[in-house]
mmCIF file of C-alpha atoms in Angstrom:
data_model
loop_
_atom_site.group_PDB
_atom_site.id
_atom_site.type_symbol
_atom_site.label_atom_id
_atom_site.label_comp_id
_atom_site.label_asym_id
_atom_site.label_seq_id
_atom_site.Cartn_x
_atom_site.Cartn_y
_atom_site.Cartn_z
ATOM 1 C CA MET A 1 229.200 55.648 190.462
ATOM 2 C CA LYS A 2 232.446 57.691 190.953
ATOM 3 C CA SER A 3 233.412 60.952 190.029
ATOM 4 C CA TYR A 4 236.574 62.889 189.631
ATOM 5 C CA ARG A 5 237.256 66.469 189.107
ATOM 6 C CA LYS A 6 240.380 68.499 188.269
ATOM 7 C CA GLU A 7 241.187 71.609 186.751
ATOM 8 C CA LEU A 8 244.460 72.144 184.802
ATOM 9 C CA MET A 9 246.054 75.588 184.255
ATOM 10 C CA PHE A 10 247.786 77.195 181.256
ATOM 11 C CA ASN A 11 249.525 80.540 180.727
ATOM 12 C CA VAL A 12 250.343 80.585 176.854
ATOM 13 C CA PRO A 13 253.138 82.972 176.346
ATOM 14 C CA ALA A 14 251.750 84.234 172.620
ATOM 15 C CA ARG A 15 248.212 85.187 171.593
ATOM 16 C CA ARG A 16 247.632 81.744 170.324
ATOM 17 C CA GLY A 17 249.390 77.969 170.315
ATOM 18 C CA PHE A 18 248.298 74.553 170.797
ATOM 19 C CA VAL A 19 249.434 72.711 173.845
ATOM 20 C CA ASN A 20 249.786 68.579 174.171
ATOM 21 C CA ILE A 21 247.821 68.074 177.144
ATOM 22 C CA THR A 22 247.186 64.432 177.211
ATOM 23 C CA PRO A 23 249.805 63.422 179.644
ATOM 24 C CA GLN A 24 247.888 65.899 182.678
ATOM 25 C CA VAL A 25 244.721 64.137 181.475
ATOM 26 C CA GLN A 26 246.083 60.675 182.055
ATOM 27 C CA SER A 27 247.323 61.765 185.153
ATOM 28 C CA ALA A 28 243.883 63.008 186.575
ATOM 29 C CA LEU A 29 242.863 59.280 185.320
ATOM 30 C CA LYS A 30 244.965 57.602 187.369
ATOM 31 C CA GLU A 31 243.858 59.809 190.300
ATOM 32 C CA SER A 32 240.470 59.269 189.880
ATOM 33 C CA GLY A 33 240.804 55.275 190.323
ATOM 34 C CA ILE A 34 238.034 55.347 187.515
ATOM 35 C CA ILE A 35 238.519 52.014 185.155
ATOM 36 C CA GLU A 36 235.465 52.030 183.093
ATOM 37 C CA GLY A 37 233.550 55.255 181.934
ATOM 38 C CA ILE A 38 234.020 58.508 180.445
ATOM 39 C CA VAL A 39 236.004 61.752 180.920
ATOM 40 C CA LEU A 40 235.313 65.166 179.811
ATOM 41 C CA VAL A 41 237.607 68.077 179.080
ATOM 42 C CA ASN A 42 236.450 71.155 178.348
ATOM 43 C CA ALA A 43 237.850 74.691 178.185
ATOM 44 C CA MET A 44 236.430 76.944 181.065
ATOM 45 C CA HIS A 45 236.939 80.064 178.786
ATOM 46 C CA ILE A 46 235.075 80.818 175.746
ATOM 47 C CA THR A 47 238.356 82.183 173.813
ATOM 48 C CA ALA A 48 239.852 78.866 173.773
ATOM 49 C CA SER A 49 239.290 74.954 172.967
ATOM 50 C CA VAL A 50 240.126 71.468 173.846
ATOM 51 C CA PHE A 51 240.411 69.094 170.702
ATOM 52 C CA ILE A 52 241.612 65.953 169.593
ATOM 53 C CA ASN A 53 244.132 65.708 166.440
ATOM 54 C CA ASP A 54 247.818 64.716 165.482
ATOM 55 C CA ASP A 55 250.543 66.106 167.807
ATOM 56 C CA GLU A 56 252.642 67.205 164.390
ATOM 57 C CA SER A 57 254.043 70.604 164.529
ATOM 58 C CA GLY A 58 253.475 71.318 160.616
ATOM 59 C CA LEU A 59 249.734 70.090 161.107
ATOM 60 C CA HIS A 60 249.561 73.192 164.205
ATOM 61 C CA GLN A 61 251.122 75.852 161.843
ATOM 62 C CA ASP A 62 248.579 74.573 159.121
ATOM 63 C CA TYR A 63 245.427 74.986 161.909
ATOM 64 C CA GLU A 64 246.712 78.562 162.642
ATOM 65 C CA LYS A 65 246.626 79.904 159.017
ATOM 66 C CA TRP A 66 243.776 78.559 158.077
ATOM 67 C CA LEU A 67 241.805 79.487 161.268
ATOM 68 C CA GLU A 68 243.595 83.258 160.449
ATOM 69 C CA ARG A 69 241.605 83.066 157.068
ATOM 70 C CA LEU A 70 238.544 81.769 158.264
ATOM 71 C CA ALA A 71 238.435 84.354 161.365
ATOM 72 C CA PRO A 72 241.343 87.048 160.800
ATOM 73 C CA HIS A 73 242.474 88.776 163.867
ATOM 74 C CA GLU A 74 243.122 92.094 162.124
ATOM 75 C CA PRO A 75 241.330 94.588 161.793
ATOM 76 C CA VAL A 76 240.027 94.349 164.947
ATOM 77 C CA SER A 77 237.390 96.873 164.014
ATOM 78 C CA GLN A 78 235.730 94.278 161.973
ATOM 79 C CA TYR A 79 234.093 93.112 165.243
ATOM 80 C CA LEU A 80 231.260 94.054 166.775
ATOM 81 C CA HIS A 81 232.582 92.586 170.289
ATOM 82 C CA ASN A 82 235.731 94.450 170.016
ATOM 83 C CA ARG A 83 233.491 97.484 170.688
ATOM 84 C CA THR A 84 233.455 96.045 174.673
ATOM 85 C CA GLY A 85 236.997 97.239 174.750
ATOM 86 C CA GLU A 86 238.144 93.630 173.949
ATOM 87 C CA ASP A 87 240.296 92.507 170.933
ATOM 88 C CA ASN A 88 239.712 89.070 170.873
ATOM 89 C CA GLY A 89 236.758 88.806 168.776
ATOM 90 C CA ASP A 90 238.448 86.418 166.172
ATOM 91 C CA ALA A 91 239.266 83.903 169.234
ATOM 92 C CA HIS A 92 235.461 83.638 169.999
ATOM 93 C CA LEU A 93 234.844 82.479 166.398
ATOM 94 C CA LYS A 94 238.034 80.077 166.235
ATOM 95 C CA ARG A 95 237.105 78.350 169.323
ATOM 96 C CA GLN A 96 233.916 77.412 167.412
ATOM 97 C CA VAL A 97 235.311 76.163 164.412
ATOM 98 C CA MET A 98 238.085 73.881 166.885
ATOM 99 C CA GLY A 99 235.464 73.166 169.686
ATOM 100 C CA ARG A 100 234.693 74.144 173.356
ATOM 101 C CA GLU A 101 235.627 70.231 174.900
ATOM 102 C CA VAL A 102 236.055 66.673 173.964
ATOM 103 C CA VAL A 103 234.564 63.185 175.658
ATOM 104 C CA VAL A 104 237.019 60.230 175.683
ATOM 105 C CA ALA A 105 235.907 56.868 176.714
ATOM 106 C CA ILE A 106 237.638 54.756 179.533
ATOM 107 C CA THR A 107 238.283 51.531 179.154
ATOM 108 C CA ASN A 108 240.533 49.412 181.633
ATOM 109 C CA GLY A 109 241.757 52.215 183.176
ATOM 110 C CA ARG A 110 243.176 53.835 180.252
ATOM 111 C CA LEU A 111 242.093 56.906 177.663
ATOM 112 C CA ASP A 112 240.614 54.722 174.681
ATOM 113 C CA PHE A 113 242.223 56.287 171.676
ATOM 114 C CA GLY A 114 243.232 55.649 168.331
ATOM 115 C CA THR A 115 246.745 55.554 167.339
ATOM 116 C CA TRP A 116 247.352 58.970 166.716
ATOM 117 C CA GLU A 117 244.769 60.752 168.898
ATOM 118 C CA GLN A 118 246.067 63.153 171.138
ATOM 119 C CA ILE A 119 244.341 65.915 173.510
ATOM 120 C CA PHE A 120 245.153 69.578 172.791
ATOM 121 C CA TYR A 121 244.366 72.900 174.441
ATOM 122 C CA GLY A 122 243.993 75.605 171.988
ATOM 123 C CA GLU A 123 244.826 78.848 172.972
ATOM 124 C CA PHE A 124 243.030 82.032 170.708
ATOM 125 C CA ASP A 125 243.519 84.561 173.367
ATOM 126 C CA GLY A 126 246.588 84.123 175.432
ATOM 127 C CA ARG A 127 249.183 85.568 177.518
ATOM 128 C CA ARG A 128 247.032 85.256 180.732
ATOM 129 C CA LYS A 129 246.135 82.466 183.183
ATOM 130 C CA LYS A 130 243.412 80.238 181.945
ATOM 131 C CA ARG A 131 241.562 76.783 182.853
ATOM 132 C CA VAL A 132 240.573 73.267 181.633
ATOM 133 C CA LEU A 133 238.257 71.248 183.216
ATOM 134 C CA VAL A 134 238.590 67.393 183.650
ATOM 135 C CA LYS A 135 235.816 65.751 184.816
ATOM 136 C CA ILE A 136 235.450 61.797 185.007
ATOM 137 C CA ILE A 137 232.480 59.924 185.492
ATOM 138 C CA GLY A 138 232.484 55.724 186.073
ATOM 139 C CA GLU A 139 233.713 53.132 188.231
ATOM 140 C CA MET B 1 226.981 51.658 186.215
ATOM 141 C CA LYS B 2 227.010 48.940 183.156
ATOM 142 C CA SER B 3 229.273 50.046 179.777
ATOM 143 C CA TYR B 4 229.547 48.584 177.030
ATOM 144 C CA ARG B 5 232.513 48.932 174.414
ATOM 145 C CA LYS B 6 232.070 48.064 170.472
ATOM 146 C CA GLU B 7 234.353 48.996 167.364
ATOM 147 C CA LEU B 8 233.084 49.747 164.020
ATOM 148 C CA MET B 9 235.023 49.097 160.873
ATOM 149 C CA PHE B 10 235.060 51.337 157.531
ATOM 150 C CA ASN B 11 236.478 51.111 154.567
ATOM 151 C CA VAL B 12 235.545 54.062 152.273
ATOM 152 C CA PRO B 13 236.494 53.162 148.679
ATOM 153 C CA ALA B 14 237.020 57.113 147.719
ATOM 154 C CA ARG B 15 239.432 59.554 149.823
ATOM 155 C CA ARG B 16 236.071 60.880 151.156
ATOM 156 C CA GLY B 17 232.356 59.832 151.694
ATOM 157 C CA PHE B 18 229.574 59.891 154.344
ATOM 158 C CA VAL B 19 228.397 56.374 155.884
ATOM 159 C CA ASN B 20 225.181 56.300 157.862
ATOM 160 C CA ILE B 21 226.314 54.340 160.974
ATOM 161 C CA THR B 22 222.752 54.508 162.882
ATOM 162 C CA PRO B 23 221.918 50.765 162.559
ATOM 163 C CA GLN B 24 225.025 49.936 163.791
ATOM 164 C CA VAL B 25 225.021 52.321 166.559
ATOM 165 C CA GLN B 26 221.563 50.722 167.412
ATOM 166 C CA SER B 27 222.598 47.162 167.254
ATOM 167 C CA ALA B 28 225.600 48.029 170.114
ATOM 168 C CA LEU B 29 222.952 49.563 172.091
ATOM 169 C CA LYS B 30 220.672 46.381 171.978
ATOM 170 C CA GLU B 31 223.790 44.388 172.715
ATOM 171 C CA SER B 32 224.552 46.353 175.750
ATOM 172 C CA GLY B 33 220.956 45.886 177.506
ATOM 173 C CA ILE B 34 221.598 49.835 178.730
ATOM 174 C CA ILE B 35 218.098 51.192 179.309
ATOM 175 C CA GLU B 36 219.237 54.944 180.475
ATOM 176 C CA GLY B 37 222.270 56.373 180.110
ATOM 177 C CA ILE B 38 224.526 58.201 177.153
ATOM 178 C CA VAL B 39 226.379 56.739 174.013
ATOM 179 C CA LEU B 40 229.736 58.288 172.875
ATOM 180 C CA VAL B 41 230.606 57.539 169.276
ATOM 181 C CA ASN B 42 233.764 59.013 167.838
ATOM 182 C CA ALA B 43 235.988 58.256 164.883
ATOM 183 C CA MET B 44 239.423 56.540 166.225
ATOM 184 C CA HIS B 45 241.064 58.306 163.495
ATOM 185 C CA ILE B 46 242.013 61.891 163.078
ATOM 186 C CA THR B 47 241.230 62.413 159.303
ATOM 187 C CA ALA B 48 237.448 61.475 160.095
ATOM 188 C CA SER B 49 234.602 62.779 161.736
ATOM 189 C CA VAL B 50 231.397 61.202 163.578
ATOM 190 C CA PHE B 51 228.285 63.502 163.393
ATOM 191 C CA ILE B 52 224.547 64.060 163.253
ATOM 192 C CA ASN B 53 222.542 65.455 160.404
ATOM 193 C CA ASP B 54 220.165 64.412 157.557
ATOM 194 C CA ASP B 55 220.391 61.126 155.798
ATOM 195 C CA GLU B 56 219.855 63.614 152.421
ATOM 196 C CA SER B 57 222.122 62.754 149.210
ATOM 197 C CA GLY B 58 221.904 66.453 147.906
ATOM 198 C CA LEU B 59 222.701 67.659 151.232
ATOM 199 C CA HIS B 60 225.980 65.335 151.601
ATOM 200 C CA GLN B 61 227.015 66.552 148.019
ATOM 201 C CA ASP B 62 226.552 70.186 149.603
ATOM 202 C CA TYR B 63 229.028 69.478 152.781
ATOM 203 C CA GLU B 64 231.257 68.117 150.283
ATOM 204 C CA LYS B 65 231.595 71.066 148.050
ATOM 205 C CA TRP B 66 231.495 73.137 151.144
ATOM 206 C CA LEU B 67 234.498 71.506 152.928
ATOM 207 C CA GLU B 68 236.328 71.340 149.729
ATOM 208 C CA ARG B 69 236.188 75.510 149.733
ATOM 209 C CA LEU B 70 236.627 75.853 153.197
ATOM 210 C CA ALA B 71 239.997 73.207 153.221
ATOM 211 C CA PRO B 72 240.625 72.436 149.673
ATOM 212 C CA HIS B 73 242.286 69.276 149.211
ATOM 213 C CA GLU B 74 244.605 70.692 146.060
ATOM 214 C CA PRO B 75 247.265 71.813 146.002
ATOM 215 C CA VAL B 76 248.902 69.234 148.559
ATOM 216 C CA SER B 77 251.761 71.478 148.892
ATOM 217 C CA GLN B 78 249.858 74.316 150.417
ATOM 218 C CA TYR B 79 249.808 72.446 154.072
ATOM 219 C CA LEU B 80 253.059 71.884 156.075
ATOM 220 C CA HIS B 81 251.727 68.696 157.471
ATOM 221 C CA ASN B 82 252.108 67.211 153.990
ATOM 222 C CA ARG B 83 255.725 67.687 154.401
ATOM 223 C CA THR B 84 256.004 64.578 156.369
ATOM 224 C CA GLY B 85 255.014 62.660 153.219
ATOM 225 C CA GLU B 86 251.303 62.786 153.626
ATOM 226 C CA ASP B 87 248.760 64.300 151.321
ATOM 227 C CA ASN B 88 245.798 64.303 154.004
ATOM 228 C CA GLY B 89 246.373 68.079 155.404
ATOM 229 C CA ASP B 90 242.983 69.282 154.220
ATOM 230 C CA ALA B 91 241.674 66.120 155.953
ATOM 231 C CA HIS B 92 242.639 67.097 159.163
ATOM 232 C CA LEU B 93 241.115 70.379 158.880
ATOM 233 C CA LYS B 94 237.586 69.284 157.588
ATOM 234 C CA ARG B 95 237.435 67.011 160.591
ATOM 235 C CA GLN B 96 237.471 69.698 162.695
ATOM 236 C CA VAL B 97 234.636 71.361 161.216
ATOM 237 C CA MET B 98 232.444 68.534 161.305
ATOM 238 C CA GLY B 99 233.555 67.275 164.474
ATOM 239 C CA ARG B 100 234.993 64.290 166.354
ATOM 240 C CA GLU B 101 232.420 62.713 167.913
ATOM 241 C CA VAL B 102 228.740 62.633 169.252
ATOM 242 C CA VAL B 103 227.232 61.969 172.650
ATOM 243 C CA VAL B 104 223.355 60.702 172.185
ATOM 244 C CA ALA B 105 220.795 60.284 175.214
ATOM 245 C CA ILE B 106 219.697 56.810 175.701
ATOM 246 C CA THR B 107 215.989 56.949 176.832
ATOM 247 C CA ASN B 108 214.130 53.529 177.376
ATOM 248 C CA GLY B 109 216.754 51.582 175.584
ATOM 249 C CA ARG B 110 216.717 53.576 172.568
ATOM 250 C CA LEU B 111 218.784 56.393 170.935
ATOM 251 C CA ASP B 112 216.618 59.630 172.060
ATOM 252 C CA PHE B 113 216.581 61.420 168.381
ATOM 253 C CA GLY B 114 214.344 64.125 166.941
ATOM 254 C CA THR B 115 212.844 63.589 163.859
ATOM 255 C CA TRP B 116 215.374 63.573 161.609
ATOM 256 C CA GLU B 117 218.603 62.504 163.106
ATOM 257 C CA GLN B 118 221.029 60.037 161.883
ATOM 258 C CA ILE B 119 224.585 59.241 162.863
ATOM 259 C CA PHE B 120 226.852 59.488 159.957
ATOM 260 C CA TYR B 121 230.688 58.683 159.823
ATOM 261 C CA GLY B 122 232.616 61.233 157.905
ATOM 262 C CA GLU B 123 235.589 59.904 155.924
ATOM 263 C CA PHE B 124 238.009 62.477 154.625
ATOM 264 C CA ASP B 125 241.264 60.383 153.979
ATOM 265 C CA GLY B 126 239.582 56.749 152.705
ATOM 266 C CA ARG B 127 240.383 54.085 150.688
ATOM 267 C CA ARG B 128 241.927 52.049 154.280
ATOM 268 C CA LYS B 129 240.634 50.441 157.265
ATOM 269 C CA LYS B 130 239.524 52.475 159.910
ATOM 270 C CA ARG B 131 237.474 52.516 163.230
ATOM 271 C CA VAL B 132 234.990 54.544 164.980
ATOM 272 C CA LEU B 133 234.202 53.558 168.738
ATOM 273 C CA VAL B 134 230.968 53.172 170.446
ATOM 274 C CA LYS B 135 231.430 53.593 174.059
ATOM 275 C CA ILE B 136 227.731 53.108 176.053
ATOM 276 C CA ILE B 137 227.379 53.910 179.791
ATOM 277 C CA GLY B 138 224.436 53.612 182.075
ATOM 278 C CA GLU B 139 222.060 51.031 183.526
ATOM 279 C CA MET C 1 223.100 56.252 188.674
ATOM 280 C CA LYS C 2 219.910 58.601 188.504
ATOM 281 C CA SER C 3 219.101 60.263 185.042
ATOM 282 C CA TYR C 4 216.752 62.830 184.139
ATOM 283 C CA ARG C 5 215.132 63.921 180.875
ATOM 284 C CA LYS C 6 213.632 67.102 179.877
ATOM 285 C CA GLU C 7 212.650 68.723 176.470
ATOM 286 C CA LEU C 8 212.963 72.495 175.708
ATOM 287 C CA MET C 9 210.806 74.361 173.514
ATOM 288 C CA PHE C 10 211.692 77.257 171.191
ATOM 289 C CA ASN C 11 210.262 78.911 168.314
ATOM 290 C CA VAL C 12 212.487 81.893 167.383
ATOM 291 C CA PRO C 13 210.286 84.287 165.361
ATOM 292 C CA ALA C 14 213.414 85.155 163.113
ATOM 293 C CA ARG C 15 215.110 82.777 160.497
ATOM 294 C CA ARG C 16 218.008 83.145 162.804
ATOM 295 C CA GLY C 17 218.868 83.872 166.537
ATOM 296 C CA PHE C 18 220.387 83.222 169.559
ATOM 297 C CA VAL C 19 218.878 82.207 172.983
ATOM 298 C CA ASN C 20 220.750 82.117 176.234
ATOM 299 C CA ILE C 21 219.121 78.739 177.877
ATOM 300 C CA THR C 22 221.367 78.314 180.660
ATOM 301 C CA PRO C 23 218.111 79.336 183.134
ATOM 302 C CA GLN C 24 216.244 76.191 181.810
ATOM 303 C CA VAL C 25 219.204 73.426 181.842
ATOM 304 C CA GLN C 26 219.730 75.102 185.414
ATOM 305 C CA SER C 27 216.294 74.550 186.221
ATOM 306 C CA ALA C 28 216.498 70.804 184.897
ATOM 307 C CA LEU C 29 219.576 70.190 186.936
ATOM 308 C CA LYS C 30 217.370 71.449 190.042
ATOM 309 C CA GLU C 31 214.270 69.180 189.057
ATOM 310 C CA SER C 32 216.596 66.229 188.425
ATOM 311 C CA GLY C 33 218.251 66.151 192.070
ATOM 312 C CA ILE C 34 221.486 64.976 190.578
ATOM 313 C CA ILE C 35 224.593 66.510 192.589
ATOM 314 C CA GLU C 36 227.617 64.644 190.359
ATOM 315 C CA GLY C 37 227.339 63.699 186.902
ATOM 316 C CA ILE C 38 227.173 65.037 183.360
ATOM 317 C CA VAL C 39 224.280 66.910 181.412
ATOM 318 C CA LEU C 40 223.960 66.558 177.645
ATOM 319 C CA VAL C 41 222.145 69.278 176.141
ATOM 320 C CA ASN C 42 221.461 68.922 172.365
ATOM 321 C CA ALA C 43 219.246 70.286 169.770
ATOM 322 C CA MET C 44 216.848 67.682 168.295
ATOM 323 C CA HIS C 45 216.514 69.322 164.983
ATOM 324 C CA ILE C 46 219.597 69.228 162.516
ATOM 325 C CA THR C 47 219.368 72.823 161.539
ATOM 326 C CA ALA C 48 220.146 74.351 165.261
ATOM 327 C CA SER C 49 223.095 74.310 167.234
ATOM 328 C CA VAL C 50 223.438 73.833 171.210
ATOM 329 C CA PHE C 51 226.664 75.796 171.953
ATOM 330 C CA ILE C 52 228.333 77.529 175.007
ATOM 331 C CA ASN C 53 229.998 81.047 174.517
ATOM 332 C CA ASP C 54 229.383 84.526 175.904
ATOM 333 C CA ASP C 55 226.264 86.539 176.477
ATOM 334 C CA GLU C 56 227.129 89.322 174.455
ATOM 335 C CA SER C 57 224.675 90.800 171.689
ATOM 336 C CA GLY C 58 227.791 92.223 169.652
ATOM 337 C CA LEU C 59 229.320 88.648 169.582
ATOM 338 C CA HIS C 60 226.142 87.323 168.716
ATOM 339 C CA GLN C 61 225.905 89.875 165.537
ATOM 340 C CA ASP C 62 229.631 88.752 164.545
ATOM 341 C CA TYR C 63 228.630 85.095 164.522
ATOM 342 C CA GLU C 64 225.514 85.865 162.481
ATOM 343 C CA LYS C 65 227.786 87.817 159.763
ATOM 344 C CA TRP C 66 230.520 85.269 159.965
ATOM 345 C CA LEU C 67 228.362 81.964 159.319
ATOM 346 C CA GLU C 68 226.741 83.942 156.553
ATOM 347 C CA ARG C 69 229.815 84.606 154.632
ATOM 348 C CA LEU C 70 231.020 80.569 155.326
ATOM 349 C CA ALA C 71 227.485 79.316 154.212
ATOM 350 C CA PRO C 72 225.393 82.219 152.792
ATOM 351 C CA HIS C 73 221.584 81.747 152.643
ATOM 352 C CA GLU C 74 221.121 82.944 149.306
ATOM 353 C CA PRO C 75 221.198 82.154 146.437
ATOM 354 C CA VAL C 76 219.279 79.183 147.824
ATOM 355 C CA SER C 77 219.717 77.670 144.517
ATOM 356 C CA GLN C 78 223.538 77.132 145.580
ATOM 357 C CA TYR C 79 222.255 73.997 147.713
ATOM 358 C CA LEU C 80 221.455 70.589 146.320
ATOM 359 C CA HIS C 81 219.734 70.142 149.650
ATOM 360 C CA ASN C 82 217.111 72.755 148.033
ATOM 361 C CA ARG C 83 216.265 70.842 145.497
ATOM 362 C CA THR C 84 213.876 68.819 147.991
ATOM 363 C CA GLY C 85 211.827 72.021 148.199
ATOM 364 C CA GLU C 86 213.585 73.344 151.246
ATOM 365 C CA ASP C 87 215.394 76.774 151.483
ATOM 366 C CA ASN C 88 217.586 76.005 154.822
ATOM 367 C CA GLY C 89 220.956 74.148 153.008
ATOM 368 C CA ASP C 90 222.636 76.864 154.469
ATOM 369 C CA ALA C 91 221.277 76.109 158.207
ATOM 370 C CA HIS C 92 222.496 72.510 157.572
ATOM 371 C CA LEU C 93 226.233 73.807 157.329
ATOM 372 C CA LYS C 94 225.716 76.656 159.908
ATOM 373 C CA ARG C 95 224.707 73.885 162.655
ATOM 374 C CA GLN C 96 227.952 71.884 161.801
ATOM 375 C CA VAL C 97 230.248 75.210 162.350
ATOM 376 C CA MET C 98 228.360 75.753 165.748
ATOM 377 C CA GLY C 99 227.683 72.279 167.199
ATOM 378 C CA ARG C 100 224.992 69.932 167.760
ATOM 379 C CA GLU C 101 225.305 69.483 171.395
ATOM 380 C CA VAL C 102 227.479 70.696 174.693
ATOM 381 C CA VAL C 103 228.507 68.184 177.636
ATOM 382 C CA VAL C 104 228.831 70.075 180.768
ATOM 383 C CA ALA C 105 230.250 68.872 184.444
ATOM 384 C CA ILE C 106 227.823 68.658 187.103
ATOM 385 C CA THR C 107 229.524 69.221 190.484
ATOM 386 C CA ASN C 108 228.047 70.151 194.187
ATOM 387 C CA GLY C 109 224.409 70.299 191.957
ATOM 388 C CA ARG C 110 225.801 73.090 189.835
ATOM 389 C CA LEU C 111 226.702 73.678 186.370
ATOM 390 C CA ASP C 112 230.521 73.460 186.587
ATOM 391 C CA PHE C 113 231.076 76.588 184.557
ATOM 392 C CA GLY C 114 233.870 79.079 183.849
ATOM 393 C CA THR C 115 233.190 82.909 184.566
ATOM 394 C CA TRP C 116 231.819 83.513 181.191
ATOM 395 C CA GLU C 117 230.431 80.249 179.811
ATOM 396 C CA GLN C 118 226.823 80.174 179.167
ATOM 397 C CA ILE C 119 224.648 77.825 176.880
ATOM 398 C CA PHE C 120 222.678 79.162 173.746
ATOM 399 C CA TYR C 121 220.505 77.552 171.402
ATOM 400 C CA GLY C 122 221.357 78.562 167.976
ATOM 401 C CA GLU C 123 218.511 78.787 165.280
ATOM 402 C CA PHE C 124 219.231 78.872 161.733
ATOM 403 C CA ASP C 125 215.721 77.753 160.232
ATOM 404 C CA GLY C 126 213.530 79.215 162.634
ATOM 405 C CA ARG C 127 209.631 80.861 162.793
ATOM 406 C CA ARG C 128 208.345 77.238 163.902
ATOM 407 C CA LYS C 129 208.500 75.161 167.003
ATOM 408 C CA LYS C 130 211.825 73.239 167.677
ATOM 409 C CA ARG C 131 213.170 71.292 170.859
ATOM 410 C CA VAL C 132 216.236 70.789 172.693
ATOM 411 C CA LEU C 133 216.917 67.878 174.932
ATOM 412 C CA VAL C 134 218.337 67.901 178.117
ATOM 413 C CA LYS C 135 219.757 64.260 179.640
ATOM 414 C CA ILE C 136 221.456 64.207 182.907
ATOM 415 C CA ILE C 137 223.169 61.308 184.228
ATOM 416 C CA GLY C 138 224.918 60.983 187.597
ATOM 417 C CA GLU C 139 223.865 60.661 191.257
#
């Protein structure tokens, strides 16, 4: 069994945003030399997500609006977590809806994807450097 | 390390529905000959889910009603994504709640499940052919 | 490829609660002798979650309140599932928001975590013995 590890860095300039990270994951896969196996891609922060969906800007705005409805940022006093001095209580909730990680099959050296699948980094408490872990195991 | 790949096909006759796919995953596992490892089961479409829960029809109706409350299909104009000509904006949201994939342990050649665990395909934009990927790695 | 399997047992004294299970997963990893690979940690019950987030009690109260808003326990008659004689319909919904499982990378014999990542067992229908599966594969 071979394994490969790579960290990706992000610094989203707004509080929230979605970044298509499929090309970076494909690069890591190429570097790994792994042909058959799986790749785990996970946020290393607990106010961010990695998820798979469509690269369509209207949809991303729908996600933004919907997540704000499910777990509004304001008023920040509604979250006990914010009594620690943070203002990111909502971000910890939004991240649970969108998920921490994806696991993707590797077949013939490629991400084994359906037509529209793309991997996204979902930021819910940005404006600082944050990391995503890519871990690949296989042969 | 051995690996095995299989696609399952579904054509749910309604817009939404849940299908117990545990028997198909068990068949794939048998075909693979893998005794120890993991199996990844994921929707290859971004308006569908694979998840694990109970095979109880009342619960599935509860899920249907709850997901419609969290992300209603109508009015379709509420989703910017539908400006692309689609009417499945809600399906992309529902799928995030229910998840894209499950990873299940394989022990002694069997799905290493608790008593009530069953794998479901969750369709949120049906009436067409869609695929689920089963990828097994192990020995 | 090596593999290791361990069951963890929980008996949360209330209906709902969160338990930090990171030390138990770390113990299982040590026992496995696996240095590079992945660990799957999943609830074996369908009214419980395993998820990764922050070990902060205010946040856990925020999760409790938020999940009760998204899928209230009362009135129990609102869930068709409860016609089976259960009163845990809400627990099956809450578990979908928080997730069934996590997959964590193993690097140099350790859980490959960001600074604040901790693994939790999320109980939504407690007051009885329930199990979590730890399955480790790698080398």
